Amino acid sequence: MLTLDKLKKLPSTVRLSDCTTASESDVALERTWSNNLLQTTVTNRSDRPLQIKELVLFSGMTSYDQETPFYGEGYQMLTQYGGTLSSPFHIGAYGTDWDFFRLPRTPFHENVWSVYNLLLLSPERQGHQLLAFTSCHRFSGEIRFSGSYIEVIMDTEDLTLEPGGSWDLEQFVFSSGSDRNRLFAELAEHLNRNHPRMRYPEIPTGWCSYYCLRPMTADGFYDNARAMKQRIPELKRIQIDGGYAAANGDFLIPRPGLGADVKTISDGIRANGMEAAGYLSPFIVEPGSKLRQEHPDWLVKDEEGNPYNGIGQKKRTPEKQWYMLDTTHPEALEYLRSVVRTMHDEWGWRYYKMDFLQYGALPGVHHDKNATRIEAFRRGIKAIVDEVGHDSFILGCNAPFWPLLGLVHGNRITNDIARDWKHVGGNAREQFPRNWQNEVLWFNDPDVIVLERVTFKSKTISGETVEKPSIITDQEFEFHKAVILASGGMIISGDLIPSMSEKNINVLKKLLPPTGKAAVFEDNSFAVGRIDLGNKQVICVFNFEDEPKDFDFPLQGSHRLYDFWTDEEIGVYQDKVQVPGLDAHCARVLYYNA
């Protein structure tokens, strides 16, 4: 098992851009500890500029068994990692950061696995050890391992360190203990100290067009606003999601067929008694957009100086591959400011969902050659916050988590939902390891709650209409409802409000207002989670398995238990609760009054 004393003894290394190792006479890496917090400074002692690829803060063999379980964060929302040190795997549906999102690999990545900024190790009967970076102002952290071998890396992106110059690196923490939730709480304190949390007076609620309004039309927004006002005004907001703009990058040009411009739609939503909320993907630029055609100099470049789209998720057709807005370019940054200013001042938006944010923090050549991709990303988000954040809610989505710290009120923590078990079960496995972030770093957004079966129609290339019905069972709906409750975060509906059943309207009302309290789980199986609401104690039981399963768990004292959704009395239990034969892919939510 790794201890703080053993970690301190592991050597450090400076790796240059030509993949050689700098000598200690050329570069000094000074590590300064304050209890279990590390601050590192690198200084160029030589008489020549040095292009530094990465800094190895620690590297070497440890005493961990190769079958030690771990959890590691990905670089951004859609990537997480688990398994054991000898058999790692990705948790999300999209693969690894370096496969699906094409983050570059170097010779130093050969035969090792990578996680980003956070690694939790759980050796058997020895508690937990947490290795994590506690800041992300300029550089991103990476932790690599192969069996018992481990490296803690600071990615310095091939920047040049001038003779006599020095860089202060990001803060790092090593902690250990038997309570994994306590370790995460302590980490959150350090993160908030370095990146103070943005505050908002309420956990937002609303309705999102993306999962049910197809095609998206002005009349569709008005119909749902009217129904919300009548049936469930507590939701408050109509979120005009992606698809309203003519192209990504051309945020202010409406898509033909929308039925009205976005200002008119926003005014119409307010006229029907709801708030208009909005969406933008600030960093992605479509090849056919006016922005790409008229301002190619505003885009992130490749090494030859051409607009760069050779990174990020790979499109099926190359002509649709996205470019990236370079927010180190003053004119591009001002364009972004002017866009959100229009949305705020003219459209009246006071809520902004910002999507595909990872594209602001991917490698490429920026206008400001001294800026890292982390600085470019934070510069772009801060420009938006400076323009509208004083009175508007800012939500991140598809974001690089550590670079986003301190810049948003809320943050999506899972993949998009869909009405099938793959997404319902998959989103739970993504969400639960991130429950600790809710109400601490930001409000967690578990994506929308969907309660109705929907059949979507689409056309094939040949023009044939194809119907795609929902393939979700009643039990999986129960699981999904419990996952949203267990998040403790935002509540956004993804069903057509006019046609929702009264039963499901009541489910939404049961979730409102959001509790703000995320479930705390007993162990890494995430089968039993508890939500402390003060005067009410809620217990969520999840069966991830493909067969029915019996559950039992401890209960302190004697309590009368009720079903959370119906308030039906279940019975009086003392010291232990048994839930026999819980259906496959199902969940049960119980509560007792404290």
XYZ file of C-alpha atoms in Angstrom:
594
model
C 0.000 0.000 0.000
C 1.200 3.516 -0.808
C 1.751 5.889 2.098
C 2.603 9.584 2.105
C 6.163 8.843 3.219
C 6.626 6.296 0.420
C 5.145 8.690 -2.138
C 7.560 11.449 -1.126
C 10.488 9.135 -1.833
C 9.441 8.401 -5.434
C 11.663 10.268 -7.935
C 10.613 13.087 -10.269
C 11.551 13.652 -13.916
C 11.346 16.426 -16.518
C 10.523 15.171 -20.024
C 11.302 17.405 -22.983
C 9.434 17.660 -26.268
C 12.003 15.545 -28.089
C 11.119 12.751 -25.610
C 14.451 13.004 -23.825
C 14.861 13.569 -20.087
C 16.264 16.876 -18.869
C 19.262 16.759 -16.567
C 19.026 18.064 -13.004
C 21.665 20.654 -13.867
C 19.348 22.072 -16.552
C 15.978 21.894 -14.797
C 15.071 21.956 -11.118
C 11.786 20.460 -9.942
C 11.157 21.648 -6.385
C 8.487 19.780 -4.386
C 7.221 21.479 -1.226
C 4.855 19.648 1.118
C 2.431 21.136 3.634
C 1.001 18.140 5.458
C -0.486 16.078 2.589
C -0.628 18.942 0.055
C 2.084 19.366 -2.531
C 3.108 22.527 -4.364
C 5.672 22.119 -7.158
C 7.786 24.646 -9.025
C 9.921 23.965 -12.094
C 12.862 26.256 -12.981
C 15.058 26.369 -16.090
C 18.644 26.549 -14.785
C 20.199 26.320 -18.241
C 21.233 29.113 -20.609
C 18.806 28.040 -23.375
C 15.036 27.792 -23.823
C 13.622 24.357 -23.045
C 10.456 22.969 -24.583
C 8.875 20.822 -21.894
C 6.383 18.103 -22.733
C 5.479 16.955 -19.229
C 6.673 16.869 -15.662
C 6.687 13.603 -13.730
C 6.043 14.509 -10.100
C 6.367 10.892 -8.943
C 7.161 7.612 -10.651
C 8.079 4.127 -9.550
C 6.945 0.758 -8.287
C 4.507 0.555 -5.400
C 3.438 -2.247 -3.091
C -0.098 -2.379 -4.463
C -1.369 -5.768 -5.499
C -2.097 -5.750 -9.232
C -5.713 -6.707 -8.480
C -6.289 -3.526 -6.453
C -9.603 -1.922 -7.493
C -9.562 1.706 -8.554
C -11.752 4.540 -9.808
C -10.304 7.249 -12.046
C -11.752 10.345 -13.651
C -11.532 10.953 -17.364
C -10.403 14.213 -18.887
C -14.012 15.151 -19.507
C -17.626 14.219 -18.790
C -18.018 11.186 -21.033
C -14.971 9.321 -19.770
C -14.452 7.514 -16.475
C -12.386 4.481 -15.580
C -12.604 1.518 -13.225
C -11.495 -2.067 -12.747
C -8.203 -3.131 -11.204
C -4.629 -1.983 -11.732
C -4.006 -4.995 -13.959
C -7.419 -4.951 -15.715
C -8.621 -1.373 -16.207
C -11.671 -0.504 -18.302
C -13.676 2.562 -19.320
C -17.059 3.097 -17.661
C -18.827 5.344 -20.167
C -20.383 4.436 -23.502
C -17.879 6.327 -25.646
C -14.574 4.640 -24.886
C -11.368 6.196 -23.626
C -10.185 9.772 -23.956
C -7.506 8.687 -26.400
C -9.745 6.471 -28.530
C -13.048 8.239 -29.033
C -11.856 11.789 -28.342
C -8.441 11.238 -29.893
C -6.344 12.870 -27.201
C -2.768 12.498 -28.452
C -0.590 9.660 -27.177
C 3.180 9.860 -26.895
C 5.934 7.275 -26.426
C 5.450 7.824 -22.682
C 1.916 6.387 -22.940
C 3.060 3.012 -24.227
C 2.052 0.082 -21.982
C 0.379 2.280 -19.336
C -3.215 3.253 -18.573
C -4.197 6.885 -17.978
C -6.709 8.601 -15.732
C -6.971 12.355 -15.276
C -6.652 14.487 -12.136
C -8.147 11.900 -9.734
C -7.299 8.287 -8.838
C -8.940 6.449 -5.927
C -7.296 3.158 -4.983
C -9.124 0.656 -2.755
C -6.750 -2.136 -1.672
C -8.553 -5.001 0.044
C -9.060 -4.440 3.805
C -6.754 -1.412 3.736
C -9.163 1.469 3.208
C -8.672 3.887 0.337
C -5.874 6.087 -1.029
C -6.712 9.188 -3.042
C -4.262 10.860 -5.438
C -5.687 14.030 -6.951
C -4.855 17.461 -8.266
C -6.602 20.186 -6.309
C -6.306 22.975 -8.864
C -6.444 23.423 -12.636
C -5.577 27.016 -13.500
C -3.083 26.379 -16.277
C -2.161 22.693 -16.566
C -3.986 19.380 -16.461
C -2.927 16.400 -14.391
C -2.647 12.800 -15.502
C -1.983 9.631 -13.520
C -0.607 6.598 -15.369
C -0.107 3.076 -14.164
C 0.737 -0.421 -15.271
C 0.137 -2.993 -12.577
C 2.025 -1.795 -9.503
C 3.946 0.902 -11.397
C 2.567 4.466 -11.141
C 3.361 7.945 -12.525
C 1.822 11.288 -11.532
C 2.117 13.701 -14.467
C 1.680 17.406 -15.087
C 1.002 18.010 -18.802
C 2.884 21.178 -19.781
C 1.868 20.935 -23.456
C 5.319 21.435 -25.002
C 5.484 25.020 -23.758
C 8.831 26.768 -23.766
C 10.431 27.642 -20.430
C 12.935 30.437 -20.908
C 16.366 30.479 -19.191
C 15.936 31.462 -15.557
C 12.161 31.182 -15.863
C 9.933 29.131 -13.602
C 6.379 27.781 -13.482
C 4.243 27.112 -10.450
C 2.394 23.877 -11.117
C -1.035 22.752 -9.960
C -1.517 21.696 -6.339
C -1.681 17.985 -5.548
C -3.012 15.995 -2.578
C -2.474 12.485 -1.264
C -4.867 11.224 1.397
C -5.967 7.908 2.833
C -8.678 6.555 5.096
C -11.459 4.024 5.512
C -14.272 6.394 4.449
C -14.151 7.149 0.707
C -16.906 9.767 1.057
C -14.825 11.641 3.643
C -11.828 11.608 1.304
C -13.941 13.159 -1.457
C -15.327 15.758 0.964
C -11.782 16.772 1.938
C -10.800 16.931 -1.741
C -13.776 19.193 -2.437
C -12.613 21.568 0.293
C -9.214 21.877 -1.392
C -10.772 22.332 -4.840
C -13.100 25.046 -3.579
C -10.222 26.817 -1.888
C -8.363 27.015 -5.205
C -11.491 27.481 -7.357
C -14.259 29.110 -5.261
C -17.646 27.716 -6.195
C -20.065 29.917 -8.126
C -23.288 30.289 -6.132
C -26.876 30.382 -7.358
C -29.909 30.851 -5.082
C -31.829 27.762 -6.224
C -31.379 24.402 -7.927
C -32.929 25.013 -11.352
C -35.838 23.000 -12.677
C -37.343 22.984 -16.134
C -38.279 21.192 -19.326
C -35.945 20.351 -22.229
C -36.980 20.166 -25.873
C -34.253 17.766 -27.025
C -35.787 14.458 -25.946
C -39.371 14.906 -27.080
C -40.006 17.888 -29.388
C -39.171 16.560 -32.840
C -39.236 18.470 -35.035
C -38.462 21.507 -32.905
C -40.966 24.279 -33.702
C -42.146 27.534 -32.207
C -45.667 26.153 -31.742
C -44.256 23.132 -29.932
C -42.554 25.400 -27.411
C -45.736 27.402 -26.882
C -47.852 24.252 -26.410
C -45.522 22.926 -23.746
C -45.272 26.298 -22.008
C -49.056 26.511 -21.764
C -49.307 22.939 -20.452
C -46.567 23.562 -17.888
C -48.315 26.688 -16.645
C -51.499 24.697 -16.151
C -50.207 21.295 -14.993
C -46.822 21.792 -13.310
C -45.703 25.439 -13.056
C -43.027 24.391 -10.526
C -40.790 23.403 -13.455
C -40.505 27.129 -14.322
C -38.310 26.972 -17.442
C -38.575 25.955 -21.080
C -35.060 25.081 -22.269
C -34.619 25.727 -25.988
C -32.027 23.018 -26.586
C -29.619 22.422 -29.448
C -30.956 22.529 -32.987
C -32.398 26.041 -33.128
C -29.358 27.557 -34.854
C -28.615 27.232 -38.561
C -25.147 25.856 -37.769
C -22.836 25.409 -34.830
C -20.915 28.649 -34.628
C -23.729 30.716 -36.160
C -25.535 31.013 -32.850
C -27.738 33.970 -33.778
C -28.967 32.669 -37.142
C -32.145 30.546 -36.732
C -32.603 27.222 -38.457
C -35.081 27.302 -41.351
C -38.305 25.572 -40.393
C -38.208 26.686 -36.777
C -41.321 28.804 -37.349
C -39.942 31.970 -35.775
C -36.674 33.522 -34.739
C -35.388 32.690 -31.267
C -36.224 36.088 -29.783
C -39.861 35.669 -30.873
C -39.957 32.129 -29.462
C -38.464 33.310 -26.175
C -41.009 36.129 -25.947
C -43.787 33.632 -26.729
C -42.666 31.288 -23.963
C -42.760 34.147 -21.466
C -46.162 35.227 -22.766
C -47.401 31.752 -21.865
C -46.166 32.066 -18.295
C -42.802 30.272 -18.351
C -39.191 31.422 -18.366
C -37.208 30.999 -21.596
C -33.912 29.176 -21.095
C -31.257 28.583 -23.709
C -28.411 26.561 -25.136
C -25.156 27.195 -26.943
C -22.073 25.161 -27.797
C -19.505 27.965 -27.600
C -16.422 26.178 -28.907
C -17.569 24.024 -31.853
C -17.694 25.416 -35.381
C -19.246 23.529 -38.295
C -17.339 23.472 -41.605
C -20.319 24.964 -43.478
C -20.994 27.763 -40.992
C -20.644 31.440 -41.844
C -18.199 31.717 -38.964
C -15.886 29.111 -40.511
C -16.110 30.691 -43.962
C -15.716 34.325 -42.920
C -13.315 34.035 -39.968
C -10.974 31.058 -40.365
C -8.391 33.044 -38.388
C -10.631 32.700 -35.297
C -10.172 28.925 -35.207
C -7.611 26.749 -33.442
C -4.855 25.836 -35.938
C -2.648 22.884 -36.770
C 1.162 23.120 -36.892
C 1.001 24.412 -40.495
C -1.327 27.262 -39.541
C -4.521 25.781 -41.024
C -7.838 25.534 -39.147
C -7.603 22.294 -37.179
C -10.324 19.645 -36.878
C -8.227 16.521 -36.452
C -9.224 15.922 -32.841
C -12.375 15.281 -30.846
C -15.029 12.730 -31.686
C -14.659 11.502 -35.247
C -17.619 12.147 -37.533
C -18.812 9.545 -39.999
C -18.384 12.022 -42.834
C -15.164 14.109 -42.771
C -16.902 17.144 -44.232
C -18.875 17.452 -40.971
C -15.845 17.297 -38.666
C -16.011 20.194 -36.185
C -13.447 22.957 -35.798
C -12.716 24.767 -32.530
C -13.177 28.440 -31.712
C -9.900 29.915 -30.448
C -10.805 32.063 -27.452
C -7.246 33.343 -27.135
C -7.961 35.365 -30.302
C -9.321 38.760 -29.126
C -11.856 39.046 -31.965
C -13.142 35.504 -31.452
C -13.512 36.160 -27.737
C -15.410 39.380 -28.396
C -17.678 37.521 -30.827
C -18.531 35.048 -28.077
C -19.209 37.905 -25.689
C -21.470 39.638 -28.202
C -23.438 36.432 -28.807
C -24.321 35.850 -25.155
C -24.944 39.583 -24.707
C -27.600 39.368 -27.424
C -29.100 36.265 -25.860
C -29.249 38.016 -22.499
C -30.272 41.551 -23.459
C -32.495 40.888 -26.488
C -33.706 37.315 -26.071
C -34.127 37.635 -22.317
C -32.346 34.409 -21.387
C -31.279 33.947 -17.765
C -30.192 30.311 -18.075
C -27.469 28.967 -20.396
C -26.707 25.331 -21.069
C -23.224 25.235 -22.609
C -22.605 21.992 -24.488
C -19.612 20.199 -26.056
C -17.292 22.177 -23.815
C -14.456 19.666 -24.190
C -13.766 21.264 -27.591
C -12.486 24.353 -25.809
C -9.806 22.356 -23.995
C -8.401 20.073 -26.689
C -4.851 20.337 -28.087
C -4.071 22.621 -31.016
C -2.154 25.793 -31.885
C -3.669 28.935 -30.407
C -3.377 32.588 -31.409
C -1.754 33.226 -28.023
C 1.253 30.913 -28.212
C 1.901 31.222 -24.479
C -1.571 30.041 -23.502
C -2.192 26.426 -22.592
C -5.399 24.751 -23.709
C -6.599 24.982 -20.093
C -6.063 28.753 -20.108
C -7.786 29.079 -23.496
C -10.770 27.133 -22.201
C -11.071 29.060 -18.954
C -10.690 32.351 -20.827
C -13.665 31.481 -23.041
C -15.950 30.333 -20.215
C -15.010 33.322 -18.071
C -15.954 35.692 -20.899
C -19.453 34.193 -20.904
C -19.696 34.338 -17.124
C -18.515 37.953 -17.085
C -21.231 38.919 -19.557
C -24.254 37.100 -18.134
C -23.288 35.250 -14.960
C -24.299 38.088 -12.646
C -28.001 37.217 -12.949
C -28.086 33.997 -14.993
C -27.586 30.305 -14.320
C -24.587 28.769 -16.127
C -24.680 25.021 -16.830
C -21.743 23.059 -18.220
C -22.192 19.954 -20.361
C -19.729 17.598 -22.054
C -17.097 19.513 -20.166
C -13.548 18.809 -19.023
C -14.283 18.680 -15.279
C -11.124 20.040 -13.647
C -10.647 22.916 -16.144
C -14.287 23.898 -15.468
C -13.870 24.271 -11.708
C -15.241 27.531 -10.315
C -16.742 28.659 -13.626
C -20.297 27.230 -13.602
C -23.280 26.912 -11.294
C -24.231 23.450 -12.553
C -22.585 20.628 -14.466
C -23.802 17.557 -16.358
C -22.264 14.405 -14.924
C -23.668 11.695 -17.229
C -24.207 10.772 -20.835
C -27.464 11.740 -22.590
C -30.416 9.664 -21.430
C -32.457 7.442 -23.734
C -35.478 5.267 -23.105
C -33.586 1.954 -22.883
C -31.642 0.011 -20.259
C -28.261 0.689 -21.852
C -28.615 4.370 -21.049
C -30.617 4.079 -17.835
C -28.188 1.616 -16.257
C -25.135 3.188 -17.856
C -25.969 6.673 -16.619
C -26.326 5.363 -13.067
C -22.838 3.840 -13.210
C -21.500 7.176 -14.451
C -23.427 9.295 -11.952
C -22.956 7.528 -8.653
C -19.130 7.874 -8.446
C -19.678 11.625 -9.007
C -22.447 12.122 -6.446
C -19.894 13.678 -4.081
C -19.631 16.709 -6.396
C -23.257 17.806 -5.922
C -23.825 20.975 -3.862
C -20.062 21.064 -3.296
C -18.420 21.869 -6.642
C -21.679 22.711 -8.439
C -25.241 21.451 -8.771
C -25.060 18.053 -10.452
C -27.164 17.652 -13.594
C -28.066 13.957 -14.122
C -29.690 14.841 -17.464
C -33.437 14.920 -17.911
C -35.988 12.591 -16.390
C -38.093 10.721 -18.960
C -41.274 8.971 -17.806
C -43.306 8.349 -20.992
C -42.767 5.898 -23.838
C -42.147 7.715 -27.103
C -41.875 6.562 -30.713
C -39.573 8.707 -32.806
C -39.769 8.850 -36.586
C -36.758 9.379 -38.826
C -35.921 9.068 -42.492
C -33.276 6.860 -44.050
C -30.953 8.033 -46.819
C -33.416 6.601 -49.347
C -36.220 8.667 -47.832
C -38.019 5.822 -46.086
C -39.681 6.711 -42.771
C -38.533 4.501 -39.905
C -40.163 4.327 -36.472
C -38.041 3.802 -33.363
C -40.163 2.925 -30.320
C -38.987 3.069 -26.711
C -37.587 -0.223 -25.413
C -37.804 0.416 -21.692
C -39.677 -1.662 -19.123
C -41.759 -0.441 -16.199
C -39.009 -1.691 -13.872
C -36.386 0.341 -15.738
C -38.527 3.452 -15.403
C -38.537 2.836 -11.627
C -34.734 2.521 -11.719
C -34.419 5.740 -13.711
C -36.688 7.690 -11.330
C -34.591 6.559 -8.382
C -31.335 7.554 -10.129
C -32.613 11.102 -10.651
C -33.690 11.321 -7.006
C -30.334 9.925 -5.856
C -28.453 12.643 -7.741
C -29.818 15.342 -5.460
C -29.365 17.748 -8.343
C -31.300 19.428 -11.098
C -34.755 18.219 -12.184
C -35.456 18.713 -15.892
C -38.345 16.974 -17.663
C -37.846 15.440 -21.098
C -41.440 14.490 -21.971
C -44.163 16.358 -23.836
C -46.058 18.008 -20.995
C -49.500 18.195 -22.715
C -49.684 14.413 -23.172
C -48.067 13.256 -19.931
C -50.161 11.008 -17.722
C -51.387 12.434 -14.452
C -49.433 9.688 -12.683
C -46.157 10.899 -14.176
C -46.980 14.549 -13.526
C -47.277 13.506 -9.882
C -43.883 11.797 -10.072
C -42.357 15.097 -11.195
C -44.122 16.936 -8.382
C -42.725 14.400 -5.920
C -39.211 15.374 -7.041
C -39.841 19.118 -6.688
C -38.242 21.152 -5.359
C -34.937 19.271 -5.732
C -33.572 18.025 -2.429
C -30.017 19.229 -2.983
C -28.829 16.076 -1.198
C -27.172 13.284 -3.161
C -27.313 9.661 -2.050
C -24.332 8.342 -0.114
C -23.582 4.722 -0.960
C -22.434 1.954 1.357
C -19.769 0.614 -1.007
C -18.533 0.585 -4.598
C -21.375 -1.676 -5.730
C -23.698 1.365 -5.539
C -26.580 -0.937 -4.576
C -27.830 0.892 -1.462
C -27.724 4.666 -1.155
C -28.982 6.848 1.681
C -30.208 10.437 1.467
C -30.253 12.464 4.680
C -33.062 15.032 4.439
C -32.989 15.907 8.120
C -36.539 15.071 9.173
C -36.754 12.303 6.576
C -34.293 9.534 5.771
C -34.501 8.086 2.249
C -33.036 4.733 1.175
C -32.568 3.869 -2.527
C -32.044 0.228 -3.476
C -30.768 -0.516 -7.008
C -30.701 -3.855 -8.781
C -28.272 -3.558 -11.697
C -28.475 -7.285 -12.361
C -30.343 -9.108 -15.148
C -32.153 -11.328 -12.612
C -34.266 -10.614 -9.503
C -32.191 -10.189 -6.364
C -32.700 -10.140 -2.592
C -31.351 -7.175 -0.639
C -30.887 -6.555 3.058
C -29.171 -3.682 4.789
C -28.782 -2.354 8.341
C -31.189 0.096 9.955
C -30.359 1.966 13.123
C -33.172 1.371 15.574
C -36.829 0.703 14.840
C -38.661 2.647 12.126
C -41.885 2.612 10.165
C -40.980 2.562 6.457
C -42.951 4.031 3.559
C -42.740 3.904 -0.234
C -41.274 7.189 -1.419
C -43.436 7.555 -4.535
C -46.824 6.555 -3.084
C -46.367 7.189 0.669
C -47.801 3.701 1.212
C -46.761 2.187 4.536
C -44.425 -0.819 4.099
C -44.107 -1.904 7.718
C -42.076 -1.519 10.875
C -38.446 -2.681 10.710
C -35.818 -2.944 13.417
C -32.058 -3.078 12.902
C -32.340 -4.534 9.401
C -34.432 -4.090 6.238
C -35.070 -6.872 3.754
C -36.149 -6.246 0.145
C -36.779 -9.711 -1.287
C -36.898 -10.472 -4.993
C -36.332 -6.970 -6.345
C -36.940 -7.234 -10.096
C -34.071 -7.046 -12.563
C -33.162 -3.501 -13.625
C -35.440 -2.121 -10.923
C -35.117 0.130 -7.891
C -37.037 0.617 -4.676
C -37.125 3.894 -2.753
C -38.147 3.816 0.916
C -38.193 6.433 3.636
C -38.808 6.855 7.331
C -39.425 9.947 9.406
C -36.577 10.815 11.737
